[in-house]
mmCIF file of C-alpha atoms in Angstrom:
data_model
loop_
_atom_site.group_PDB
_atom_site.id
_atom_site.type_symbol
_atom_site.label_atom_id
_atom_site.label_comp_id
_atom_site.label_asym_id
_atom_site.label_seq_id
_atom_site.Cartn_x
_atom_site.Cartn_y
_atom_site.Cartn_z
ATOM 1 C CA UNK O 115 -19.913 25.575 40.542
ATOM 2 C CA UNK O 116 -16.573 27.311 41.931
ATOM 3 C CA UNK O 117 -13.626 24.236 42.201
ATOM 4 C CA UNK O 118 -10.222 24.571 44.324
ATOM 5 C CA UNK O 119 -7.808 24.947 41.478
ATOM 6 C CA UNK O 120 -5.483 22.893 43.439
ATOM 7 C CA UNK O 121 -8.155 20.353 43.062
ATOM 8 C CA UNK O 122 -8.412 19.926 39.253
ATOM 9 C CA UNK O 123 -6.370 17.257 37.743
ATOM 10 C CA UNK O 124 -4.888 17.717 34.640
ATOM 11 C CA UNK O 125 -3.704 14.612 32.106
ATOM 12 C CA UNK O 126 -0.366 14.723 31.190
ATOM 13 C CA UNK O 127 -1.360 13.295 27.507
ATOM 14 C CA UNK O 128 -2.739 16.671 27.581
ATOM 15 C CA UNK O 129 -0.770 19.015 24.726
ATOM 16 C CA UNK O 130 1.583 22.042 26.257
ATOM 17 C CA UNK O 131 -0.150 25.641 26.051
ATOM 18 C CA UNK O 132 0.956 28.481 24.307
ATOM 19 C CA UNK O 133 2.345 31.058 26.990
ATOM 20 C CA UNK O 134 1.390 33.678 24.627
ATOM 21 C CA UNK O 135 -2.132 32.824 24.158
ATOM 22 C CA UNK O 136 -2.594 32.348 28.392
ATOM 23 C CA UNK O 137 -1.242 36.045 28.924
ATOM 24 C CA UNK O 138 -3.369 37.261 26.356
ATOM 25 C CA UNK O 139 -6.094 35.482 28.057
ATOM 26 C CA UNK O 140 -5.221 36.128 30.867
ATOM 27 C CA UNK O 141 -5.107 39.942 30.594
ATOM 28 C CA UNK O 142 -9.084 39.278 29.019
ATOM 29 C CA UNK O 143 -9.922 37.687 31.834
ATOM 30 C CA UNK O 144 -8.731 40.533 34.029
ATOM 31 C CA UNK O 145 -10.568 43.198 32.257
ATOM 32 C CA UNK O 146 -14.061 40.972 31.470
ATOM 33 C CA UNK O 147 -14.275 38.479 33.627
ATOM 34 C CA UNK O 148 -14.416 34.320 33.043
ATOM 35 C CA UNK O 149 -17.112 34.393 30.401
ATOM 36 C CA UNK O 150 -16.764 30.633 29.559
ATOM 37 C CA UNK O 151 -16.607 28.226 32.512
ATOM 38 C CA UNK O 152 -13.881 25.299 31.724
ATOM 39 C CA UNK O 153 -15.507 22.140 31.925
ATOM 40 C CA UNK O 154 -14.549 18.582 34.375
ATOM 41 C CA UNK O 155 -15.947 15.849 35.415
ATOM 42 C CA UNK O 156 -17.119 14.277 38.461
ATOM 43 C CA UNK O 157 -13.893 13.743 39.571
ATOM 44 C CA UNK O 158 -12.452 17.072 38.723
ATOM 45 C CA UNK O 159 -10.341 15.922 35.672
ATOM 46 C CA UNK O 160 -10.198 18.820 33.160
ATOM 47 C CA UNK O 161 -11.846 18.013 30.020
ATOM 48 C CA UNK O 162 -12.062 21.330 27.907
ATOM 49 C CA UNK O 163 -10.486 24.761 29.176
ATOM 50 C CA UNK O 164 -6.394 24.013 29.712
ATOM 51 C CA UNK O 165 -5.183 27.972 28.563
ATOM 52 C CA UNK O 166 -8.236 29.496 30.846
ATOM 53 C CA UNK O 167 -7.344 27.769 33.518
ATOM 54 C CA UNK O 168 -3.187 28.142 33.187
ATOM 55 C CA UNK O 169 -4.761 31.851 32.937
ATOM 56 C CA UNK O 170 -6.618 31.745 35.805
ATOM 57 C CA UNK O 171 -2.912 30.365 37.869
ATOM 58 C CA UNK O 172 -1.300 33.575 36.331
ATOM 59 C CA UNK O 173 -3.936 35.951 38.164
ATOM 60 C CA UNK O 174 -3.336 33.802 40.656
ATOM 61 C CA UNK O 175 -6.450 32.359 41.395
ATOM 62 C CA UNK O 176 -7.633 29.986 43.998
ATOM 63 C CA UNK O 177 -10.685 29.022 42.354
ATOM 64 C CA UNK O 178 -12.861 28.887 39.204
ATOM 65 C CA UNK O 179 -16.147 28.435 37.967
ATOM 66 C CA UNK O 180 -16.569 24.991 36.415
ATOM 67 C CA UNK O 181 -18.882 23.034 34.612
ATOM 68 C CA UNK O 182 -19.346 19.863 35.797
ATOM 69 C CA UNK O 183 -19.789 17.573 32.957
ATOM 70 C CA UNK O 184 -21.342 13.786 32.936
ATOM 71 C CA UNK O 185 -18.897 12.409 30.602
ATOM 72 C CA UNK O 186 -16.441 10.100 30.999
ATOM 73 C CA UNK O 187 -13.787 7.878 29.646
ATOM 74 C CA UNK O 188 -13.504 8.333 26.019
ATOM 75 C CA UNK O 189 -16.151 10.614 25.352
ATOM 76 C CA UNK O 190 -14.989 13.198 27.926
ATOM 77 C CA UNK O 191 -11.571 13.102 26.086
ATOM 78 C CA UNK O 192 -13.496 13.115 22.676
ATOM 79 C CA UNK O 193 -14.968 16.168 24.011
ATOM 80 C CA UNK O 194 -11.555 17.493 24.954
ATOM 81 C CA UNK O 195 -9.100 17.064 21.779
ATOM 82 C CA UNK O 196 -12.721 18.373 19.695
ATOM 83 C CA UNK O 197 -12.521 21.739 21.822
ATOM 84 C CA UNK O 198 -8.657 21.526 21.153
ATOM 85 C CA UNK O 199 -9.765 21.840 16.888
ATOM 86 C CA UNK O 200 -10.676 25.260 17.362
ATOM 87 C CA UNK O 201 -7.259 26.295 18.452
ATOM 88 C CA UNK O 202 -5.710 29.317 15.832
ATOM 89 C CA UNK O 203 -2.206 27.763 16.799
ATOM 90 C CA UNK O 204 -2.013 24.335 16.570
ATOM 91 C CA UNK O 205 0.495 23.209 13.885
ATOM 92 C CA UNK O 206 -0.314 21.174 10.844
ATOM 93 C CA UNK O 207 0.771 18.149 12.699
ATOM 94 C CA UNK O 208 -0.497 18.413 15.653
ATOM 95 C CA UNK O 209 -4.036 18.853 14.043
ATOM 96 C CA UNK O 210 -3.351 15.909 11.908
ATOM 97 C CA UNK O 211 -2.384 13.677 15.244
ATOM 98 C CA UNK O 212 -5.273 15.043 16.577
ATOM 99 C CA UNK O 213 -7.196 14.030 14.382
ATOM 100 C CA UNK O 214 -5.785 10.586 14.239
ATOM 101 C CA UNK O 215 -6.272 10.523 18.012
ATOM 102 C CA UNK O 216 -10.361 11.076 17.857
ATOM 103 C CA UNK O 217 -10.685 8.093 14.746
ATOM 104 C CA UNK O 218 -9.003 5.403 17.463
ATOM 105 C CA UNK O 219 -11.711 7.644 20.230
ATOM 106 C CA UNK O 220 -14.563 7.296 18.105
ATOM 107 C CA UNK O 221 -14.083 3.950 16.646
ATOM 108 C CA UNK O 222 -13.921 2.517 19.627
ATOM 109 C CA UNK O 223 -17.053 4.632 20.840
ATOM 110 C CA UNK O 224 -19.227 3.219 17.831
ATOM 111 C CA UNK O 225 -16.814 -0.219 16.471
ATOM 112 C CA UNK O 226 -19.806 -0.651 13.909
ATOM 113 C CA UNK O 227 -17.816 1.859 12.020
ATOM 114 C CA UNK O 228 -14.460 0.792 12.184
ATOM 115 C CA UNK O 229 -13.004 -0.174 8.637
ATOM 116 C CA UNK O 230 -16.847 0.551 6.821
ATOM 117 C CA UNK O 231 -18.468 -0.989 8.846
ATOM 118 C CA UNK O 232 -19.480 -4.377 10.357
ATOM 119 C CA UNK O 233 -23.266 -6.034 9.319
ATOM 120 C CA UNK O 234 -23.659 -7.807 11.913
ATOM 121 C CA UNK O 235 -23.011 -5.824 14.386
ATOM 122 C CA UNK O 236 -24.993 -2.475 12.571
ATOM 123 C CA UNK O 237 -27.827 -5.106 12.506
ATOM 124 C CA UNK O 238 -27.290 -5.747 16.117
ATOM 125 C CA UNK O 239 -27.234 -1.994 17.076
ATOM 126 C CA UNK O 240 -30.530 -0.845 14.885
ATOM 127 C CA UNK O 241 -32.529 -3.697 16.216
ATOM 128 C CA UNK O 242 -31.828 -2.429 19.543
ATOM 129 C CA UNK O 243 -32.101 1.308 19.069
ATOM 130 C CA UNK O 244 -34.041 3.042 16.117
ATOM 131 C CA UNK O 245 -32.341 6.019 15.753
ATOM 132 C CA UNK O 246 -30.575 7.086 12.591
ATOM 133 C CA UNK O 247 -26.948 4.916 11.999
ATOM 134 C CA UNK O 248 -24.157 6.204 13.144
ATOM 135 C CA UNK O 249 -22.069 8.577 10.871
ATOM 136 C CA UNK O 250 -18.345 7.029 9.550
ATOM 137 C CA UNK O 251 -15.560 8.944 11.124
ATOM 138 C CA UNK O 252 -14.694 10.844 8.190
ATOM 139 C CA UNK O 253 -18.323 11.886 7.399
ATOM 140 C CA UNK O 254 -18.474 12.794 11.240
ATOM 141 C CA UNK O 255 -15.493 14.580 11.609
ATOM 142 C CA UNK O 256 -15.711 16.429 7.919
ATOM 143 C CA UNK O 257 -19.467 17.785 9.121
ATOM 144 C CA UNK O 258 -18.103 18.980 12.814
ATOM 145 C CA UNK O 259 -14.820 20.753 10.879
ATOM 146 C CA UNK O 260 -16.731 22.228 7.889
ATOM 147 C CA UNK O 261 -14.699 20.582 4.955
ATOM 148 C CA UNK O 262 -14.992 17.827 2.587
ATOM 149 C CA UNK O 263 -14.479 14.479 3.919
ATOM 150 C CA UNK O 264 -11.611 13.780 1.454
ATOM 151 C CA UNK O 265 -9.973 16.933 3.389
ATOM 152 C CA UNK O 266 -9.863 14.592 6.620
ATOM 153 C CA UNK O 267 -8.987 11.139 5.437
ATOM 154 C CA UNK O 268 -6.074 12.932 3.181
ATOM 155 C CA UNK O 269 -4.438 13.997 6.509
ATOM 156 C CA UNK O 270 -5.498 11.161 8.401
ATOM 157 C CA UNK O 271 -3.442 9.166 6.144
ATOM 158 C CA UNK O 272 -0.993 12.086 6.324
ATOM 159 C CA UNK O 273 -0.640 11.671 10.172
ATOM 160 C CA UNK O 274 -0.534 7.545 9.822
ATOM 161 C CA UNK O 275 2.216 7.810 6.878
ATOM 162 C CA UNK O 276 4.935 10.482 8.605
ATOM 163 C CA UNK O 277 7.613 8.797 11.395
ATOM 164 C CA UNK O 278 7.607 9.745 14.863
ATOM 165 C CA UNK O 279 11.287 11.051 13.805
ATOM 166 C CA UNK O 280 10.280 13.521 11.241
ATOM 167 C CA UNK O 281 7.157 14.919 13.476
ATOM 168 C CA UNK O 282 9.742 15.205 16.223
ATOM 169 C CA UNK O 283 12.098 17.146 13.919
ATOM 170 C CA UNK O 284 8.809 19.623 13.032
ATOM 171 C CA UNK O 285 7.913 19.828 16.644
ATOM 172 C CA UNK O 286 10.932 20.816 18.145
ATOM 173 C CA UNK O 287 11.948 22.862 15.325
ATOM 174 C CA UNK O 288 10.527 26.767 14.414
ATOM 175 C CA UNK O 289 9.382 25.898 10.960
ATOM 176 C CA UNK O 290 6.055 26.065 9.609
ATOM 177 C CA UNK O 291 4.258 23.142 7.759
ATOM 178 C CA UNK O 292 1.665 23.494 5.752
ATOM 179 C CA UNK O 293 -0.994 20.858 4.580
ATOM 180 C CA UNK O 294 0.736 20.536 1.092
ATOM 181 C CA UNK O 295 3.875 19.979 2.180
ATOM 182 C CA UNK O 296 2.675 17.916 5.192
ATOM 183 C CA UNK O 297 1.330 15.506 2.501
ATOM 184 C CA UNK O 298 4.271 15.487 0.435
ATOM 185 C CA UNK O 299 6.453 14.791 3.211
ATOM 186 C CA UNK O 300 4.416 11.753 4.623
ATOM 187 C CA UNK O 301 5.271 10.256 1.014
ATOM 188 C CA UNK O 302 8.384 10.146 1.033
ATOM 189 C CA UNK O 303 10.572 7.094 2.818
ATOM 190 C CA UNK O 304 11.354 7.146 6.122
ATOM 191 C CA UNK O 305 14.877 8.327 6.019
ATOM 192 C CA UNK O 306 14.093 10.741 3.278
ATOM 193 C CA UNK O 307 11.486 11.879 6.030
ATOM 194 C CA UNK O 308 13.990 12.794 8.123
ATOM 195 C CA UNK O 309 16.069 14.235 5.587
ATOM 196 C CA UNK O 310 13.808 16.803 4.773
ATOM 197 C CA UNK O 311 12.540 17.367 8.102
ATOM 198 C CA UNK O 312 15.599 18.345 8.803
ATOM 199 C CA UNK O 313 16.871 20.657 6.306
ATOM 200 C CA UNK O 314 13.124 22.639 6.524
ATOM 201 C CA UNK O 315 14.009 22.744 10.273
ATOM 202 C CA UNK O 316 17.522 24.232 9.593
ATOM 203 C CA UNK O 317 16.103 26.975 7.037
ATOM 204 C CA UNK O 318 18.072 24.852 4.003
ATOM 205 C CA UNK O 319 14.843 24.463 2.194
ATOM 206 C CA UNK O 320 11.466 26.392 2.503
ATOM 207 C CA UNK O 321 8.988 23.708 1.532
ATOM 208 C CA UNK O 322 9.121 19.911 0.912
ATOM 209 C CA UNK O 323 8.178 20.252 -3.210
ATOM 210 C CA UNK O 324 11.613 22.052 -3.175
ATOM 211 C CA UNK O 325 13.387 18.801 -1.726
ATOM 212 C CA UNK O 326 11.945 16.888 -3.865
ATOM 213 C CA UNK O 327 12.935 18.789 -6.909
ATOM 214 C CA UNK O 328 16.257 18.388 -5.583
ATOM 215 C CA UNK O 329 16.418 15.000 -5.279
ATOM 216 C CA UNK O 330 14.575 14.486 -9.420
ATOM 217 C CA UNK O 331 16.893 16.839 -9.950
ATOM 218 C CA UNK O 332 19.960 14.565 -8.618
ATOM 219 C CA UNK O 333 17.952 11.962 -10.020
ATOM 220 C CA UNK O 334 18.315 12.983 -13.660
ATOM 221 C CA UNK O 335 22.400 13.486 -13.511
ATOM 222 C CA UNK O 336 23.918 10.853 -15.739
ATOM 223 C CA UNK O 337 25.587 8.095 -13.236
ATOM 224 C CA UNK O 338 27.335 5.266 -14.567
ATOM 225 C CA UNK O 339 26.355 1.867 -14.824
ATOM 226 C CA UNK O 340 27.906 -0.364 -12.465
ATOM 227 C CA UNK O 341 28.307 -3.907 -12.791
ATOM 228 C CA UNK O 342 25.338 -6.514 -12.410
ATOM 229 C CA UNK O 343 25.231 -7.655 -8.858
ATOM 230 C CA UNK O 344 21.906 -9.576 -8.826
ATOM 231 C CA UNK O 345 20.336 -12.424 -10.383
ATOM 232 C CA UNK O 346 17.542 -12.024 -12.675
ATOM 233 C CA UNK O 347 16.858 -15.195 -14.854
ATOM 234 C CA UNK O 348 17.455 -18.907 -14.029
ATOM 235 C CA UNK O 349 21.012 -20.339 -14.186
ATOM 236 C CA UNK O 350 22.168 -16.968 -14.745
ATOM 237 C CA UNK O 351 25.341 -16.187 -12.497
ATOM 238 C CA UNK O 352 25.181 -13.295 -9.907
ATOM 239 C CA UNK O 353 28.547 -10.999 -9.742
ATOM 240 C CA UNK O 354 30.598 -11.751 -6.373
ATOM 241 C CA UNK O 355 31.591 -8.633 -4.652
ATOM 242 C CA UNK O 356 35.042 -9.616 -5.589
ATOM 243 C CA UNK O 357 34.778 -9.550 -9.188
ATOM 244 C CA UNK O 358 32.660 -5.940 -8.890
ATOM 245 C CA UNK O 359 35.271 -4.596 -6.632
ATOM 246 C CA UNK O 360 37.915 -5.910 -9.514
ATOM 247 C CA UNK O 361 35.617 -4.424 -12.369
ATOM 248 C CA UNK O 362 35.629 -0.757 -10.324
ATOM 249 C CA UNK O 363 39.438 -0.701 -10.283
ATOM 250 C CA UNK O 364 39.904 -2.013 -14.027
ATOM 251 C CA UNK O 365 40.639 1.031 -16.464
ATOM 252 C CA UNK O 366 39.955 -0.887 -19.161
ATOM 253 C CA UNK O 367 35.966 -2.441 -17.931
ATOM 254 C CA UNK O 368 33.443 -0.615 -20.312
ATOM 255 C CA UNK O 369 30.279 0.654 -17.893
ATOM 256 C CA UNK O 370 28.388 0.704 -20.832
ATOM 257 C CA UNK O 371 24.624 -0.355 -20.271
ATOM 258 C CA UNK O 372 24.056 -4.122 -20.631
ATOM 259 C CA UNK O 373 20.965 -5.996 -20.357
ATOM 260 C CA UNK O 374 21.236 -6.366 -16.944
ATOM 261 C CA UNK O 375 21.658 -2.645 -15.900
ATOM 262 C CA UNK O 376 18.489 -2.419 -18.099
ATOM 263 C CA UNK O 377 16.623 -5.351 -16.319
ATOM 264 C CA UNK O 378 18.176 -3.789 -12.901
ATOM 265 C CA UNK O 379 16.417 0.068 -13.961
ATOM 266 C CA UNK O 380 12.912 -1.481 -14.660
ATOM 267 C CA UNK O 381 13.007 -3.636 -11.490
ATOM 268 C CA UNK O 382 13.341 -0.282 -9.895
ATOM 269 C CA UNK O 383 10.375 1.696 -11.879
ATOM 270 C CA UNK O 384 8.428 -1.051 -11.154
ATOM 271 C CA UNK O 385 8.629 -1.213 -7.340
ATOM 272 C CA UNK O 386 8.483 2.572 -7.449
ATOM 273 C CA UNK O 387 5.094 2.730 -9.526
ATOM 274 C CA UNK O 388 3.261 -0.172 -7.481
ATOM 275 C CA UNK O 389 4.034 1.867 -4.473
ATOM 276 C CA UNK O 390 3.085 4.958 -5.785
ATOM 277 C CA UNK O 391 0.248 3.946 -7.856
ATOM 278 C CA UNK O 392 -1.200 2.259 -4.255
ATOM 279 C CA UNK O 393 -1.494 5.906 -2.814
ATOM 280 C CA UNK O 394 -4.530 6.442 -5.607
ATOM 281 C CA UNK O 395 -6.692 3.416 -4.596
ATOM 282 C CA UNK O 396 -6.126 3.806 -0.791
ATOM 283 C CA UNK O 397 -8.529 6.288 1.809
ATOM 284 C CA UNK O 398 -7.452 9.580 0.367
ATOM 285 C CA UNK O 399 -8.767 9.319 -2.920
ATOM 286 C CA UNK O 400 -11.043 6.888 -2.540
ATOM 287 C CA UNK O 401 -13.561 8.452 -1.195
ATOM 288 C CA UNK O 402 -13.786 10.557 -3.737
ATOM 289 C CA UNK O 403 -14.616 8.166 -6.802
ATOM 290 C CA UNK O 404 -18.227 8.518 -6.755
ATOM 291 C CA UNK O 405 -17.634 11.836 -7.664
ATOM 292 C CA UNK O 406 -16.462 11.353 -10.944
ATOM 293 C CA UNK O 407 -17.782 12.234 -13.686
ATOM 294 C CA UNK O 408 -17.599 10.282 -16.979
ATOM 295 C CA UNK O 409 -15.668 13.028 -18.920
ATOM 296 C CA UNK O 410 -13.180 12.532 -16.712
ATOM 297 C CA UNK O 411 -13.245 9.003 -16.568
ATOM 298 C CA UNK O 412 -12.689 8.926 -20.116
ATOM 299 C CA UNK O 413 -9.575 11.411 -19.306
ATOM 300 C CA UNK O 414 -8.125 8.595 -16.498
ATOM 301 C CA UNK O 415 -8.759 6.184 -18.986
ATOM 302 C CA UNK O 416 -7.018 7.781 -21.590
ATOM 303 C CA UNK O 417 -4.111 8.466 -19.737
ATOM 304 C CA UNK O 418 -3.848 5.111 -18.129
ATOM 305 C CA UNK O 419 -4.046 3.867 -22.070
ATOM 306 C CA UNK O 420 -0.875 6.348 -22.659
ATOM 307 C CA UNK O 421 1.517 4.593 -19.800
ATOM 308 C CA UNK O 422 0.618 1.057 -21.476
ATOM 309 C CA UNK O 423 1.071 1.983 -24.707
ATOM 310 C CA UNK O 424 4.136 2.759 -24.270
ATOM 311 C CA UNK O 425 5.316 -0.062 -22.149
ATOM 312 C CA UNK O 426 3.948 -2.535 -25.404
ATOM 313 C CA UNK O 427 6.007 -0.153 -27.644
ATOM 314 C CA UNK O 428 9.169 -1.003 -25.360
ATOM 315 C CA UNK O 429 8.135 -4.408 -25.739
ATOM 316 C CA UNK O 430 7.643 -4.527 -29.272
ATOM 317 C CA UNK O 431 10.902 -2.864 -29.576
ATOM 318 C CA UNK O 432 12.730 -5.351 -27.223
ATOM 319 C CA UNK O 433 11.348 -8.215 -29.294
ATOM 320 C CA UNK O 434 11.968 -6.982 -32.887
ATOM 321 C CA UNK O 435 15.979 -6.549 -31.743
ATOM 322 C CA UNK O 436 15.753 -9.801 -29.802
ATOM 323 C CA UNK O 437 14.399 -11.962 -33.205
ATOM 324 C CA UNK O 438 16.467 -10.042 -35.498
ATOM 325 C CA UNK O 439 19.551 -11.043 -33.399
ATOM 326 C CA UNK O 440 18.899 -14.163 -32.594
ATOM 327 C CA UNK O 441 22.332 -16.708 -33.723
ATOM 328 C CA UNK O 442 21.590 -19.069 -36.291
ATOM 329 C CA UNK O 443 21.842 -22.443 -36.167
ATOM 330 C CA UNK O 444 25.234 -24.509 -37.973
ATOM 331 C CA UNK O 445 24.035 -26.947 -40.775
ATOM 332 C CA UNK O 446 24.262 -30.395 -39.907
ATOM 333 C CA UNK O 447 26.998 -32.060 -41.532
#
């Protein structure tokens, strides 16, 4: 059916168009014609067809053909940001908030999916309807795009992990993101987000693996070791600011490594592996693990075997010093 344009009501959630793409479209139009009607619903509220209609306003049109569609709510705007997937210019992160966008859509469409799934209320659902269960979000989404469904929870998590700061930076800026370096920068912590969001927005750097060299690469520089400043065993004394402040100034204070510097560096590995090592067991990889093979379990396992070998070897090595040291005791008189 024809609609007033003047009567079709467009949400402002709705992303901006490329000007480009509507005078290219535009000019198609001109020449062939509306092939595709855009699609709204009973109301008139656009759901798929925002550059043919913007083209439509530049040929300065008073009307266009429409299809009216039944849907409503959230599946009329499921049906919108899944016509929006097929667009050659989205960025990497608007696809990946996009794509964040239709998992809250659909899990609210069909909650017997949200976070695996609920029994109950699958039970609930087949005993009233005997059609096939409903598809997880991932396996859903994965079969509409054409990729594998660790493709889409990867930059799910990718879109969940990055700050509104840094996607602001990458919106506003004229640098390109890829999926890599998307990942990558999700990963890193919030202000080192911005950071690097930054500097690829400025031209400094021309992907995010090249910040992070950088900063391994400031990371390795000898620094020296300042003085203890936190507690680490019972009854042990922390430093007051005063006496590190003092120690700084002293010429003659020897930054040599102590045992607290050393108990200070591992405290620091430590936090940094749990929070890496969490990355492997969360929706990313996991969804993968069924696809291992047992060559190459043996090869995790092996290599797994490698970090805590050598963290007994430290151990050992710790202990041997710590025995062969220890004072002995005076002879009773």
């Amino acid at each position: 059916m024809l609609v007033q344009i003047s009567e079709i009501v467009v949400h402002p959630r709705r992303r901006n168009v490329a000007p480009e793409s509507v005078r290219e479209l535009a000019d198609s139009i001109s020449a062939l014609g509306l092939l595709n009607p855009i699609t709204v619903d009973h109301n008139h509220i656009l759901i798929a067809g925002l550059h043919r209609l913007e083209a439509a306003k530049l040929l300065n049109w008073t009307e266009i053909e429409c299809s009216v569609s039944s849907l409503e709510g959230l599946m009329a705007e499921m049906a919108e940001l899944d016509e929006n997937f097929v667009r050659a210019n989205l960025s990497q992160v608007e696809f990946d908030d996009l794509l964040l966008r239709r998992k809250e859509l659909y899990e609210m469409i069909h909650p017997e999916t949200k976070n695996g799934g609920d029994r109950k209320s699958e039970k609930i659902r087949i005993a009233k309807c005997e059609s096939d269960p409903v598809k997880p979000f991932i396996q859903d989404t994965a079969d509409k795009l054409g990729v594998h469904p660790s493709t889409v929870a990867r930059q799910i998590q990718t879109a969940k992990n990055l700050t509104p700061e840094a996607k602001e930076i990458i919106r506003n800026s004229d640098a390109k993101i890829t999926k890599t370096d998307a990942l990558k920068l999700s990963r890193l912590e919030p202000e080192r987000q911005k950071e690097a969001a930054s500097q690829l927005a400025e031209g400094k750097i021309r992907s995010i693996g090249e910040f992070q060299n950088t900063i391994a690469a400031d990371m390795e520089k000898p620094k020296p070791t300042l003085p203890p400043a936190v507690q680490h065993s019972k009854g042990e004394a922390t430093s007051s600011t005063e006496k590190i402040v003092a120690d700084l100034k002293s010429r003659d204070k020897n930054f040599d490594s102590t045992a607290d510097s050393l108990l200070s560096d591992i405290d620091g590995f430590v936090e940094r592996f749990h929070r890496d090592f969490a990355w492997y067991s969360g929706p990313v990889y996991a969804p993968v693990f069924s696809e291992i093979s047992q060559s190459q379990l043996a090869y995790i396992r092996q290599r797994f075997a490698s970090v805590t070998s050598a963290m007994k070897d430290l151990l050992h090595q710790i202990e041997r010093n710590l025995n062969h040291e220890q004072p002995k005791k005076a002879p009773r008189l």
